[in-house]
Short mmCIF file of C-alpha atoms in Angstrom, two decimals:
data_model
loop_
_atom_site.label_atom_id
_atom_site.label_comp_id
_atom_site.label_asym_id
_atom_site.label_seq_id
_atom_site.Cartn_x
_atom_site.Cartn_y
_atom_site.Cartn_z
CA UNK G 20 136.87 112.43 148.59
CA UNK G 21 135.13 110.22 151.16
CA UNK G 22 136.74 108.58 154.16
CA UNK G 23 138.31 105.15 153.79
CA UNK G 24 139.41 102.22 155.94
CA UNK G 25 138.82 102.34 159.68
CA UNK G 26 137.34 105.84 159.46
CA UNK G 27 134.65 104.53 157.12
CA UNK G 28 133.79 101.83 159.67
CA UNK G 29 133.54 104.55 162.34
CA UNK G 30 131.23 106.53 160.05
CA UNK G 31 128.73 103.68 159.81
CA UNK G 32 129.20 102.78 163.47
CA UNK G 33 128.33 106.36 164.40
CA UNK G 34 125.27 106.16 162.16
CA UNK G 35 124.12 102.98 163.95
CA UNK G 36 124.71 104.53 167.39
CA UNK G 37 122.80 107.64 166.37
CA UNK G 38 119.90 105.56 165.11
CA UNK G 39 119.83 103.78 168.49
CA UNK G 40 120.07 107.19 170.18
CA UNK G 41 117.13 108.42 168.09
CA UNK G 42 115.13 105.34 169.11
CA UNK G 43 116.10 105.85 172.77
CA UNK G 44 114.84 109.43 172.52
CA UNK G 45 111.57 108.13 171.13
CA UNK G 46 111.30 105.59 173.97
CA UNK G 47 111.99 108.24 176.64
CA UNK G 48 109.44 110.54 175.02
CA UNK G 49 106.91 107.69 174.94
CA UNK G 50 107.57 106.70 178.58
CA UNK G 51 107.30 110.35 179.68
CA UNK G 52 103.99 110.79 177.86
CA UNK G 53 102.76 107.51 179.39
CA UNK G 54 103.70 108.72 182.88
CA UNK G 55 102.08 112.08 182.15
CA UNK G 56 98.77 110.48 181.13
CA UNK G 57 98.87 107.34 183.31
CA UNK G 58 95.59 107.04 185.21
CA UNK G 59 97.28 106.27 188.54
CA UNK G 60 99.33 109.46 188.60
CA UNK G 61 96.89 111.82 186.90
CA UNK G 62 93.97 110.80 189.12
CA UNK G 63 96.04 111.61 192.20
CA UNK G 64 98.09 114.61 191.11
CA UNK G 65 95.16 116.51 189.60
CA UNK G 66 93.36 116.48 192.94
CA UNK G 67 92.70 119.61 194.94
CA UNK G 68 92.01 119.84 198.67
CA UNK G 69 90.33 123.19 199.31
CA UNK G 70 92.88 125.76 198.14
CA UNK G 71 95.75 123.27 198.34
CA UNK G 72 96.86 121.66 195.09
CA UNK G 73 98.41 118.19 194.98
CA UNK G 74 102.25 118.24 194.77
CA UNK G 75 103.48 119.08 191.27
CA UNK G 76 107.11 117.93 191.74
CA UNK G 77 106.46 114.70 189.84
CA UNK G 78 105.08 116.56 186.82
CA UNK G 79 108.12 118.88 186.74
CA UNK G 80 110.30 115.81 186.22
CA UNK G 81 107.92 114.47 183.57
CA UNK G 82 108.04 117.69 181.55
CA UNK G 83 111.84 117.61 181.73
CA UNK G 84 111.76 114.05 180.34
CA UNK G 85 109.42 115.05 177.51
CA UNK G 86 111.79 117.86 176.51
CA UNK G 87 114.84 115.56 176.76
CA UNK G 88 113.19 112.87 174.62
CA UNK G 89 112.22 115.36 171.90
CA UNK G 90 115.71 116.92 171.84
CA UNK G 91 117.33 113.47 171.73
CA UNK G 92 115.31 112.56 168.65
CA UNK G 93 116.42 115.78 166.93
CA UNK G 94 120.08 115.32 167.91
CA UNK G 95 120.01 111.65 166.83
CA UNK G 96 118.70 112.65 163.41
CA UNK G 97 121.37 115.37 163.18
CA UNK G 98 124.10 112.84 163.99
CA UNK G 99 122.82 110.30 161.43
CA UNK G 100 122.67 112.92 158.69
CA UNK G 101 126.06 114.41 159.61
CA UNK G 102 127.75 111.00 159.58
CA UNK G 103 126.32 109.99 156.19
CA UNK G 104 127.13 113.38 154.61
CA UNK G 105 130.59 113.41 156.26
CA UNK G 106 130.01 117.02 157.26
CA UNK G 107 132.42 118.43 159.83
CA UNK G 108 130.04 121.32 160.50
CA UNK G 109 127.09 119.02 161.26
CA UNK G 110 129.24 116.66 163.33
CA UNK G 111 130.66 119.60 165.31
CA UNK G 112 127.13 120.86 165.95
CA UNK G 113 126.09 117.33 166.90
CA UNK G 114 128.99 117.03 169.37
CA UNK G 115 128.11 120.38 170.96
CA UNK G 116 124.46 119.34 171.32
CA UNK G 117 125.54 116.05 172.89
CA UNK G 118 127.71 117.82 175.48
CA UNK G 119 124.84 120.17 176.40
CA UNK G 120 122.35 117.29 176.51
CA UNK G 121 124.69 115.17 178.63
CA UNK G 122 125.12 118.04 181.10
CA UNK G 123 121.34 118.49 181.26
CA UNK G 124 120.84 114.77 181.86
CA UNK G 125 123.37 114.78 184.70
CA UNK G 126 121.65 117.84 186.22
CA UNK G 127 118.22 116.21 185.85
CA UNK G 128 119.56 112.98 187.38
CA UNK G 129 120.91 114.87 190.40
CA UNK G 130 117.60 116.73 190.75
CA UNK G 131 115.67 113.44 190.56
CA UNK G 132 117.94 111.73 193.10
CA UNK G 133 117.61 114.64 195.54
CA UNK G 134 113.82 114.85 195.15
CA UNK G 135 112.95 111.14 194.81
CA UNK G 136 111.88 110.77 198.43
CA UNK G 137 110.35 114.23 198.63
CA UNK G 138 107.88 113.47 195.83
CA UNK G 139 106.34 110.51 197.67
CA UNK G 140 106.55 112.37 201.00
CA UNK G 141 104.59 115.34 199.63
CA UNK G 142 101.89 113.08 198.19
CA UNK G 143 101.60 111.15 201.48
CA UNK G 144 101.25 114.40 203.44
CA UNK G 145 98.57 115.56 201.03
CA UNK G 146 96.75 112.23 201.48
CA UNK G 147 97.01 112.39 205.29
CA UNK G 148 95.45 115.87 205.35
CA UNK G 149 92.60 114.71 203.11
CA UNK G 150 92.12 111.57 205.21
CA UNK G 151 91.78 113.57 208.43
CA UNK G 152 89.25 115.88 206.78
CA UNK G 153 87.29 112.91 205.42
CA UNK G 154 87.07 111.26 208.86
CA UNK G 155 85.66 114.42 210.44
CA UNK G 156 83.31 115.23 207.56
CA UNK G 157 79.62 114.49 207.62
CA UNK G 158 78.67 115.79 204.17
CA UNK G 159 78.87 113.45 201.20
CA UNK G 160 80.05 116.35 199.04
CA UNK G 161 83.07 117.07 201.27
CA UNK G 162 86.18 117.69 199.18
CA UNK G 163 88.44 115.70 201.52
CA UNK G 164 86.22 112.64 201.17
CA UNK G 165 86.35 112.87 197.36
CA UNK G 166 90.15 113.13 197.43
CA UNK G 167 90.51 110.16 199.78
CA UNK G 168 88.13 107.98 197.76
CA UNK G 169 90.15 108.75 194.61
CA UNK G 170 93.34 107.64 196.37
CA UNK G 171 91.67 104.47 197.68
CA UNK G 172 90.08 103.49 194.37
CA UNK G 173 93.16 104.31 192.27
CA UNK G 174 95.72 102.58 194.51
CA UNK G 175 93.32 99.95 195.93
CA UNK G 176 94.24 100.81 199.52
CA UNK G 177 92.72 102.20 202.72
CA UNK G 178 94.25 104.28 205.53
CA UNK G 179 97.68 105.86 205.99
CA UNK G 180 98.98 102.86 207.96
CA UNK G 181 98.07 99.25 208.70
CA UNK G 182 96.18 100.07 211.91
CA UNK G 183 93.93 102.62 210.23
CA UNK G 184 93.49 100.33 207.23
CA UNK G 185 92.15 97.65 209.58
CA UNK G 186 89.79 99.89 211.55
CA UNK G 187 88.45 102.37 208.96
CA UNK G 188 86.32 99.94 206.86
CA UNK G 189 84.52 98.80 210.03
CA UNK G 190 82.97 102.20 210.69
CA UNK G 191 83.58 104.21 207.50
CA UNK G 192 82.93 101.74 204.68
CA UNK G 193 82.05 104.69 202.41
CA UNK G 194 85.76 105.63 202.26
CA UNK G 195 87.35 102.28 201.43
CA UNK G 196 87.11 99.68 198.66
CA UNK G 197 84.80 96.77 199.48
CA UNK G 198 87.64 94.23 199.74
CA UNK G 199 90.03 96.47 201.74
CA UNK G 200 89.34 94.64 205.03
CA UNK G 201 90.43 91.32 203.53
CA UNK G 202 93.60 92.88 202.09
CA UNK G 203 94.50 94.38 205.45
CA UNK G 204 95.40 90.92 206.76
CA UNK G 205 97.84 90.41 203.86
CA UNK G 206 99.49 93.81 204.48
CA UNK G 207 98.59 95.17 201.02
CA UNK G 208 96.07 97.82 202.08
CA UNK G 209 98.46 100.48 203.43
CA UNK G 210 98.16 103.65 201.32
CA UNK G 211 101.57 104.99 202.35
CA UNK G 212 103.14 101.75 201.14
CA UNK G 213 101.20 101.89 197.87
CA UNK G 214 102.30 105.50 197.24
CA UNK G 215 105.96 104.53 197.79
CA UNK G 216 105.58 101.59 195.39
CA UNK G 217 103.89 103.80 192.79
CA UNK G 218 106.67 106.39 192.59
CA UNK G 219 109.69 104.15 193.26
CA UNK G 220 108.60 101.80 190.47
CA UNK G 221 108.27 104.58 187.92
CA UNK G 222 111.51 106.31 188.98
CA UNK G 223 113.28 102.95 188.63
CA UNK G 224 112.26 102.75 184.95
CA UNK G 225 113.41 106.33 184.36
CA UNK G 226 116.79 105.61 186.00
CA UNK G 227 117.47 102.57 183.78
CA UNK G 228 116.61 104.55 180.63
CA UNK G 229 118.87 107.44 181.73
CA UNK G 230 121.89 105.17 182.35
CA UNK G 231 121.53 103.47 178.94
CA UNK G 232 121.25 106.85 177.19
CA UNK G 233 124.29 108.25 179.05
CA UNK G 234 126.47 105.32 177.93
CA UNK G 235 125.33 105.75 174.30
CA UNK G 236 126.05 109.49 174.44
CA UNK G 237 129.63 108.96 175.67
CA UNK G 238 130.33 106.54 172.82
CA UNK G 239 128.80 108.96 170.31
CA UNK G 240 130.92 111.89 171.51
CA UNK G 241 134.08 109.81 171.09
CA UNK G 242 133.08 108.49 167.66
CA UNK G 243 132.00 111.90 166.35
CA UNK G 244 135.37 113.46 167.24
CA UNK G 245 137.29 110.55 165.70
CA UNK G 246 135.20 110.82 162.51
CA UNK G 247 135.72 114.60 162.37
CA UNK G 248 139.49 114.10 162.57
CA UNK G 249 139.31 111.38 159.89
CA UNK G 250 137.31 113.64 157.53
CA UNK G 251 139.76 116.52 158.09
CA UNK G 252 142.78 114.29 157.37
CA UNK G 253 141.18 112.72 154.27
CA UNK G 254 140.48 116.16 152.77
CA UNK G 255 144.18 117.07 153.04
CA UNK G 256 145.34 114.24 150.79
#
Protein backbone atom coordinates (compact mmCIF):
# COMPACT_ATOMS: atom_id res chain seq x y z
CA UNK A 1 0.00 0.00 0.00
CA UNK A 2 1.45 3.37 -1.04
CA UNK A 3 1.54 6.50 1.06
CA UNK A 4 -1.41 8.90 0.97
CA UNK A 5 -2.23 12.50 1.81
CA UNK A 6 0.51 14.79 3.07
CA UNK A 7 3.07 11.97 2.99
CA UNK A 8 2.46 11.55 -0.73
CA UNK A 9 3.14 15.27 -1.23
CA UNK A 10 6.38 14.86 0.74
CA UNK A 11 7.31 11.92 -1.49
CA UNK A 12 7.10 14.01 -4.66
CA UNK A 13 8.65 17.03 -2.93
CA UNK A 14 11.62 14.86 -1.96
CA UNK A 15 11.87 13.65 -5.55
CA UNK A 16 11.98 17.26 -6.80
CA UNK A 17 14.61 18.24 -4.21
CA UNK A 18 16.70 15.22 -5.14
CA UNK A 19 16.48 16.08 -8.81
CA UNK A 20 17.70 19.60 -7.97
CA UNK A 21 20.42 18.02 -5.80
CA UNK A 22 21.45 15.80 -8.72
CA UNK A 23 21.61 18.87 -10.99
CA UNK A 24 23.62 20.77 -8.35
CA UNK A 25 26.07 17.87 -8.23
CA UNK A 26 26.40 18.06 -12.00
CA UNK A 27 27.00 21.82 -11.83
CA UNK A 28 29.66 21.45 -9.12
CA UNK A 29 31.33 18.69 -11.13
CA UNK A 30 31.23 20.89 -14.24
CA UNK A 31 32.61 23.95 -12.39
CA UNK A 32 35.38 21.83 -10.83
CA UNK A 33 36.37 20.40 -14.21
CA UNK A 34 36.30 23.92 -15.68
CA UNK A 35 38.59 25.18 -12.90
CA UNK A 36 40.83 22.15 -13.37
CA UNK A 37 41.25 22.80 -17.10
CA UNK A 38 40.90 26.61 -17.14
CA UNK A 39 43.82 28.10 -19.07
CA UNK A 40 44.54 30.77 -16.45
CA UNK A 41 45.07 28.31 -13.62
CA UNK A 42 46.65 25.45 -15.56
CA UNK A 43 49.19 27.70 -17.30
CA UNK A 44 50.35 28.99 -13.92
CA UNK A 45 50.07 25.94 -11.68
CA UNK A 46 51.81 23.56 -14.09
CA UNK A 47 54.92 25.73 -14.07
CA UNK A 48 58.20 24.59 -12.59
CA UNK A 49 61.06 26.79 -11.38
CA UNK A 50 64.18 24.63 -11.28
CA UNK A 51 63.34 21.85 -8.82
CA UNK A 52 60.50 23.86 -7.27
CA UNK A 53 56.99 23.03 -8.40
CA UNK A 54 54.20 25.62 -8.40
CA UNK A 55 51.89 25.38 -5.34
CA UNK A 56 49.43 22.49 -5.62
CA UNK A 57 47.03 23.61 -2.84
CA UNK A 58 44.52 24.91 -5.37
CA UNK A 59 44.40 21.59 -7.21
CA UNK A 60 43.82 19.69 -3.95
CA UNK A 61 40.62 21.69 -3.48
CA UNK A 62 39.62 21.09 -7.11
CA UNK A 63 39.99 17.32 -6.79
CA UNK A 64 37.87 17.43 -3.63
CA UNK A 65 35.18 19.31 -5.57
CA UNK A 66 35.27 16.78 -8.42
CA UNK A 67 34.77 13.93 -5.94
CA UNK A 68 31.96 15.81 -4.14
CA UNK A 69 30.15 16.57 -7.42
CA UNK A 70 30.31 12.94 -8.56
CA UNK A 71 29.09 11.63 -5.18
CA UNK A 72 26.27 14.20 -5.13
CA UNK A 73 25.02 12.99 -8.50
CA UNK A 74 25.01 9.39 -7.24
CA UNK A 75 23.28 10.30 -3.96
CA UNK A 76 20.71 12.45 -5.80
CA UNK A 77 19.84 9.54 -8.07
CA UNK A 78 19.59 7.24 -5.03
CA UNK A 79 17.20 9.67 -3.32
CA UNK A 80 15.00 10.03 -6.42
CA UNK A 81 14.74 6.27 -6.86
CA UNK A 82 14.16 5.64 -3.15
CA UNK A 83 11.38 8.22 -2.98
CA UNK A 84 9.54 6.89 -6.05
CA UNK A 85 9.87 3.25 -4.90
CA UNK A 86 8.93 4.21 -1.31
CA UNK A 87 11.79 2.06 -0.06
CA UNK A 88 12.76 2.55 3.58
CA UNK A 89 16.07 0.79 2.94
CA UNK A 90 17.03 3.10 0.07
CA UNK A 91 15.85 6.19 1.93
CA UNK A 92 17.82 5.15 5.02
CA UNK A 93 20.92 4.65 2.88
CA UNK A 94 20.25 8.00 1.22
CA UNK A 95 19.97 9.74 4.60
CA UNK A 96 23.25 8.17 5.78
CA UNK A 97 25.01 9.27 2.59
CA UNK A 98 23.65 12.79 3.03
CA UNK A 99 24.95 13.02 6.61
CA UNK A 100 28.42 11.84 5.50
CA UNK A 101 28.40 14.18 2.49
CA UNK A 102 27.27 17.13 4.63
CA UNK A 103 30.08 16.45 7.12
CA UNK A 104 32.59 16.28 4.24
CA UNK A 105 31.29 19.55 2.80
CA UNK A 106 31.63 21.30 6.16
CA UNK A 107 35.18 19.92 6.52
CA UNK A 108 36.05 21.01 2.97
CA UNK A 109 34.55 24.45 3.63
CA UNK A 110 36.66 24.88 6.77
CA UNK A 111 39.76 23.72 4.87
CA UNK A 112 39.02 26.18 2.05
CA UNK A 113 38.41 29.07 4.46
CA UNK A 114 41.66 28.37 6.32
CA UNK A 115 43.70 28.03 3.11
CA UNK A 116 42.03 30.70 0.93
CA UNK A 117 44.71 33.30 1.58
CA UNK A 118 47.55 30.77 1.63
CA UNK A 119 46.81 29.64 -1.93
CA UNK A 120 47.29 33.12 -3.40
CA UNK A 121 50.23 33.79 -1.06
CA UNK A 122 52.07 30.65 -2.24
CA UNK A 123 51.52 31.54 -5.90
CA UNK A 124 52.74 35.12 -5.32
CA UNK A 125 55.88 33.85 -3.57
CA UNK A 126 56.51 31.48 -6.46
CA UNK A 127 56.09 34.37 -8.91
CA UNK A 128 58.41 36.66 -6.91
CA UNK A 129 61.18 34.03 -6.94
CA UNK A 130 60.80 33.56 -10.70
CA UNK A 131 60.74 37.33 -11.24
CA UNK A 132 64.01 37.83 -9.35
CA UNK A 133 65.64 35.04 -11.36
CA UNK A 134 64.35 36.51 -14.62
CA UNK A 135 65.76 39.98 -13.82
CA UNK A 136 69.22 38.55 -13.15
CA UNK A 137 69.19 36.14 -16.09
CA UNK A 138 70.96 36.82 -19.35
CA UNK A 139 70.03 33.65 -21.23
CA UNK A 140 66.82 33.57 -23.24
CA UNK A 141 66.31 29.94 -22.23
CA UNK A 142 66.36 30.74 -18.50
CA UNK A 143 63.59 28.88 -16.68
CA UNK A 144 62.72 31.86 -14.47
CA UNK A 145 62.16 34.04 -17.53
CA UNK A 146 59.82 31.45 -19.07
CA UNK A 147 57.81 31.23 -15.83
CA UNK A 148 57.52 35.01 -15.52
CA UNK A 149 56.47 35.45 -19.15
CA UNK A 150 53.74 32.83 -18.66
CA UNK A 151 52.42 34.75 -15.64
CA UNK A 152 52.53 38.06 -17.53
CA UNK A 153 50.86 36.75 -20.67
CA UNK A 154 48.21 34.73 -18.82
CA UNK A 155 47.23 37.44 -16.32
CA UNK A 156 48.11 40.42 -18.57
CA UNK A 157 50.29 42.02 -15.88
CA UNK A 158 53.89 42.99 -15.18
CA UNK A 159 55.88 43.13 -11.92
CA UNK A 160 55.03 42.14 -8.35
CA UNK A 161 53.93 45.69 -7.45
CA UNK A 162 53.02 48.97 -9.13
CA UNK A 163 56.55 50.39 -8.93
CA UNK A 164 58.13 47.40 -10.64
CA UNK A 165 55.30 47.28 -13.16
CA UNK A 166 56.13 50.87 -14.14
CA UNK A 167 59.90 50.42 -14.39
CA UNK A 168 60.35 46.89 -15.78
CA UNK A 169 58.98 47.48 -19.34
CA UNK A 170 61.40 50.40 -19.77
CA UNK A 171 64.50 48.21 -19.54
CA UNK A 172 63.20 44.63 -19.79
CA UNK A 173 60.51 44.76 -22.46
CA UNK A 174 61.14 41.06 -23.17
CA UNK A 175 59.41 40.17 -19.88
CA UNK A 176 56.22 42.21 -20.13
CA UNK A 177 53.25 42.47 -22.50
CA UNK A 178 53.55 45.28 -25.05
CA UNK A 179 50.75 47.36 -23.50
CA UNK A 180 51.81 46.85 -19.85
CA UNK A 181 53.30 50.36 -19.56
CA UNK A 182 49.99 51.95 -20.52
CA UNK A 183 48.09 49.79 -18.03
CA UNK A 184 50.48 50.74 -15.24
CA UNK A 185 48.95 54.22 -15.13
CA UNK A 186 45.46 52.74 -14.63
CA UNK A 187 46.70 50.47 -11.80
CA UNK A 188 45.76 47.25 -13.63
CA UNK A 189 49.26 45.91 -14.27
CA UNK A 190 50.14 44.67 -10.76
CA UNK A 191 50.66 40.88 -10.86
CA UNK A 192 50.05 40.44 -7.12
CA UNK A 193 46.69 42.15 -7.53
CA UNK A 194 45.83 40.01 -10.55
CA UNK A 195 46.70 36.79 -8.66
CA UNK A 196 44.44 37.83 -5.76
CA UNK A 197 41.59 38.59 -8.20
CA UNK A 198 42.10 35.26 -9.99
CA UNK A 199 41.74 33.08 -6.89
CA UNK A 200 39.25 35.18 -4.90
CA UNK A 201 36.88 35.25 -7.88
CA UNK A 202 36.94 31.49 -8.33
CA UNK A 203 36.66 30.77 -4.59
CA UNK A 204 33.65 33.12 -4.48
CA UNK A 205 31.83 30.95 -7.06
CA UNK A 206 32.68 27.80 -5.12
CA UNK A 207 31.39 29.33 -1.87
CA UNK A 208 28.01 30.26 -3.38
CA UNK A 209 27.56 26.75 -4.82
CA UNK A 210 28.48 25.17 -1.46
CA UNK A 211 25.94 27.26 0.50
CA UNK A 212 23.12 26.43 -1.94
CA UNK A 213 23.96 22.71 -1.78
CA UNK A 214 24.12 22.75 2.05
CA UNK A 215 20.62 24.26 2.30
CA UNK A 216 19.22 21.66 -0.13
CA UNK A 217 20.88 18.84 1.84
CA UNK A 218 19.31 19.96 5.14
CA UNK A 219 15.85 20.01 3.56
CA UNK A 220 16.42 16.59 2.03
CA UNK A 221 17.50 15.04 5.34
CA UNK A 222 14.33 16.32 7.00
CA UNK A 223 12.05 15.19 4.16
CA UNK A 224 13.65 11.74 3.88
CA UNK A 225 13.09 11.04 7.60
CA UNK A 226 9.49 12.28 7.45
CA UNK A 227 8.84 10.09 4.39
CA UNK A 228 10.44 7.07 6.08
CA UNK A 229 8.14 7.52 9.07
CA UNK A 230 5.13 7.92 6.76
CA UNK A 231 5.99 4.72 4.84
CA UNK A 232 6.45 2.80 8.12
CA UNK A 233 3.08 4.01 9.47
CA UNK A 234 1.24 3.29 6.20
CA UNK A 235 2.52 -0.31 6.17
CA UNK A 236 1.03 -0.90 9.64
CA UNK A 237 -2.53 -0.16 8.56
